[in-house]
Structure formats: structure tokens, C-alpha cells
């Protein structure tokens, strides 16, 4: 290999490494490590976490480097050099880098997160809180989960089955797409658990990764709580307030650590976390560390959505990357006794079935039937086709979508014509909110429509689209050109500020504040449904939010969505991205792109390098490793 410093500089100049990656390798060099293969691997491990991976596979890294003519070492030889380095340890050793037996190289911190999370989930999956009284359980399940009349006869009552799983397990992973009733199900589950607890009120926490997702969870729980068939005392015991995970764990300004952890666990008996697909490895590891051993953990999310922006794909790994597993034989018999229906297992889709790990697969519950998109057309048909890799059917569903009014398809305009193509649509969508003086009215109006971009950069990226929207609104006289801050400007927080209790993903609106003499303040929806207001200069890093990336839209829903894929394929456009973008819309989505772009995106899958799936399910998805 060439000199280490020269090699790293060459890779940085090609955009394959960042300054941070090179600096990390330089730190190891200053600590006495000067082997080129080790320094290259260290820089690549740093790059991997920046791209959402937990680790870097030496085999994949060698292949990627060979494609750009970087002449990497052979993976086996590379591994031998790394194992001989004092900077690299085996699992269980405290070194800056950790190399496992599968050729995955980690920064130590991420290896520790993954190991701790796998161990905590294993312990929770193995623990059973005790079988409920059979007579009560059968009656209560029938009362809380009468079969919905709109559920087709051939569909199992998966909500009732999920509730039975939760009664029997300390860990329940409840996955389902939009409109499958995840929140309704969990509210009824909480009522069941409270009835089972008797006169002792359960301490329940409701949480989500972002403020917006927490607000949606809170709103949904309040709505579902009202009609529960139970005593008023049980209904009152279900909390109305949801918080962000950062707030629940007790964030410390200026520190990545939280007040609650192993030495100071959360006091709750039950912790419910929504939108788990957005939760990264580090945050999930810190959550499980902070739970009491006897606490129940209920995780809600859509396993087919995009993984978190930060490192890891925790929900996907927990669900064994989409494989469907049947329940173990004994547990299936117990569920059949509780629900009164034969339980053949959850592996009833078009994906691979496996035996899997008995302890963990008995903690999974999958909701398949969408009460919102259950028909044969529209958003449901398009999103199912995308999710199953059927690009022809997806294009057909979008192209004929006008017949059902839920979906539409339009060729992507050229970059030069984008602003003109958007002008009428954004004037109609954002105009009422820009004219609104009342914050509540402005938020309601703004929440109806959003432009979602597949890319962050480039002519179809978020920055360019937001500029195009502002130019169009300015031409219509709805805002003053050339001003950064103006009445009605929507902003998206892009960095946590624990002191201000603002978190990455929170959305605010700049509006005149009568209490400040008409000066502009940025309003945010508070946890209690009210609003908070802050001067613009006090905000952490933020950006205009008429358009946002599909990643940023997770945890949100809008009445209407314009999904802008652009005119050229890109490696960031994947099946999971398109599915997530389509399912952010409640009533209508319009996709702007080309057939080539959509077909390429549906073929591409999001892959995150991680050892968590192997630790939970075994290397082939059917073993007993880790549990």
C-alpha cells in the first residue's frame, strides 16, 4: 500500500472519506499506530457510522475500494493485520476498534451499544411476567377486541393476537403499516394490563423519538382512550401525555448521556415507544439500559420503513430483516387458548418463513390489514407493490390512481422548470397558512401538505426545492423576497438543544407575536397541546421546511404529499424510501419522477451493516445466537 497519510488523503479527495474520518485515523497514528492497513480500516469504520452503519464489513470495504481502483488488501489478510494491532481488540476487549469473528470492524462505542442492546433484549425476551388468569384473559380479550366488521373473513384478528402476546411477554414488538391500528391496539393493551394489575395504578410511559411523533402518539392515545369498554378508573390510568425519548430518559445539556440508566432506572412498569424504525442503535441501547428488569417494553413501528438517520436499523434487525416467523409450538397453543382461534404463526405473507429464535419470535406481532388502505387501489395498492418489489404494478397503480383519487403520477419537470411547475400547487397548499395570524390555525393549515424529496442535495434536493417554493410564493405576493425570516416561514430543527427542549425533527412556524409587540417568534407545539414561542436567534440549527427529505418525514403524516423522486436514478433512492414517502399521506399522494427512476428505486434495498440481527437471530436468521 502507499503511505498511510497519502492513501487517506487520496480517498478523501475522491469523497470516500470525510475530514472527521481522516482525523480519527490521525489520532490513532499519534497514539503510536502507523500500520497503513489499520489506519485505513479505522477511517472506514468512522465513515461507516456517518453513513448509518454500525460497523464496516472488511469484505464489503475491500470490494468498494477495488471498484474505485484503491487496491485494498485481501479481507483475510487485512483481518490478520488488524488482529495483530494494539488498537484492535476482539469482542470483550477494551480497544479503540473491535473486530468480530465475521470480519466486522466497529468503533468500540458502537460495539458496546450493540452488545448491550442484544443482551438486554435477550433478557427481556426470556422473561415472562406470569400467565394471566385464563378466564379473565379470554373475557377481557373478547371485550376489548371484538372482531371489526370491516375485517375480511379470511384475515386473522391480529390486534387481538398482539394483545395476547403482550399479556404473556415482557417484550412485545408490534409492527404494522399505516392504518393497521397500532396505536388503537396499544391503548387497549394498556387497559388490559391495568385491569390485570387491579387497584394498583400502573406507571406507564408513552414515548417517541421526535417531538412531532410524540405529539401524534399523544393525540392518537387521547382519541382511542375515550371509547374503551372498561371502568373509568382503568381509563384514567392510561396516560394522556407522551414525551420524546430524550425527555423521558432525562437529557443532560452538553452530554450524550442521560439521567436514567442502570444505576438510576426509570420507575415505570410499562414503557411504550412509537415509531421505533426512527430510533438509532445508541438511543435504543440507552433506553433498554434504563428499564427495570421487571418492566414491560412495547415497541411500535413499521418494519418496512426507512431505518433511522443515525447508525443502526434496530427495528429491522429485531424483525429479522422482514422474514416472517411462526410462533413456537407451545406458545401458539397458549395463544389459541387465549384468543379462541387457531394460531398457525405469523409467517403467512409472501416472504420467507423460518423457525427463528423461539424466545424472540414469540415476542413479535405483525398487523397486516390496513383499515385505511385496505382496498384494491390507491395508496394501499401502490405502497404494497413497492414494498414487495413489483415495479410494474406500482407504476400501474400510480398511473391509474386518478380513478380512485388517492394517488397520481407526473413526469418530473426539468430543474429549470421545477419552480414554475410547483408554483400553483404550493400557492394553493401553503397560502392559507402564510395568511393565518393564529398559531393553531397556521399549524393546522401547514400540516395538511408537504413536499417530500428523495435527495438532500442537487436540483431535486431539499435546499433547491425550498428555494423554488419561496420564489413561487414570493411571485404570488405571499412573502417578501430576500428575507430569511418572514411571517409563516416553516422551520425544521436539525440539531438537539436540550436546554431549549428542542430536538432534531421538531417543526416550528415563524409568526408575529402579539405578546412581543408583533415581533416574529418561532412557535412550536408543546407537549400539552399548547404552543411555545422562541426568538429566531435563540434557535439551534434549523432549515426551511416546505420540503423535507423522506427521512425527516418519518413520524409525521399529512393529508396530502408530493413525493419528488426527480429525473435521474440515485443510490439514495430505495424501495424503503419510496414506501415511506407514499405512506406519509393519509388521503392523497402525487409522485413526480420517471419510470426509470421508480423502477431503479424499487429494485434497490436499504442495507445497514450491523451485527445485531446475527446476535438476535443467528447468522442465518434461524439460530439461537444471542438468546
PDB file of C-alpha atoms in Angstrom, residues 429 443-450 557-561 586-587:
ATOM      1  CA  UNK A 429     -51.331  24.455  -0.286  1.00  0.00           C
ATOM      2  CA  UNK A 443     -50.188  24.781  12.240  1.00  0.00           C
ATOM      3  CA  UNK A 444     -53.381  23.046  11.097  1.00  0.00           C
ATOM      4  CA  UNK A 445     -53.034  24.501   7.631  1.00  0.00           C
ATOM      5  CA  UNK A 446     -49.334  23.726   7.322  1.00  0.00           C
ATOM      6  CA  UNK A 447     -49.818  20.120   8.454  1.00  0.00           C
ATOM      7  CA  UNK A 448     -52.105  19.322   5.530  1.00  0.00           C
ATOM      8  CA  UNK A 449     -49.474  19.220   2.778  1.00  0.00           C
ATOM      9  CA  UNK A 450     -45.764  18.581   2.411  1.00  0.00           C
ATOM     10  CA  UNK A 557     -48.409  12.193   8.454  1.00  0.00           C
ATOM     11  CA  UNK A 558     -50.006  14.715   6.115  1.00  0.00           C
ATOM     12  CA  UNK A 559     -53.326  14.795   4.334  1.00  0.00           C
ATOM     13  CA  UNK A 560     -51.536  15.211   1.001  1.00  0.00           C
ATOM     14  CA  UNK A 561     -47.962  14.572  -0.114  1.00  0.00           C
ATOM     15  CA  UNK A 586     -53.452   9.975   4.623  1.00  0.00           C
ATOM     16  CA  UNK A 587     -55.650  10.807   1.650  1.00  0.00           C
TER      17      UNK A 587
END
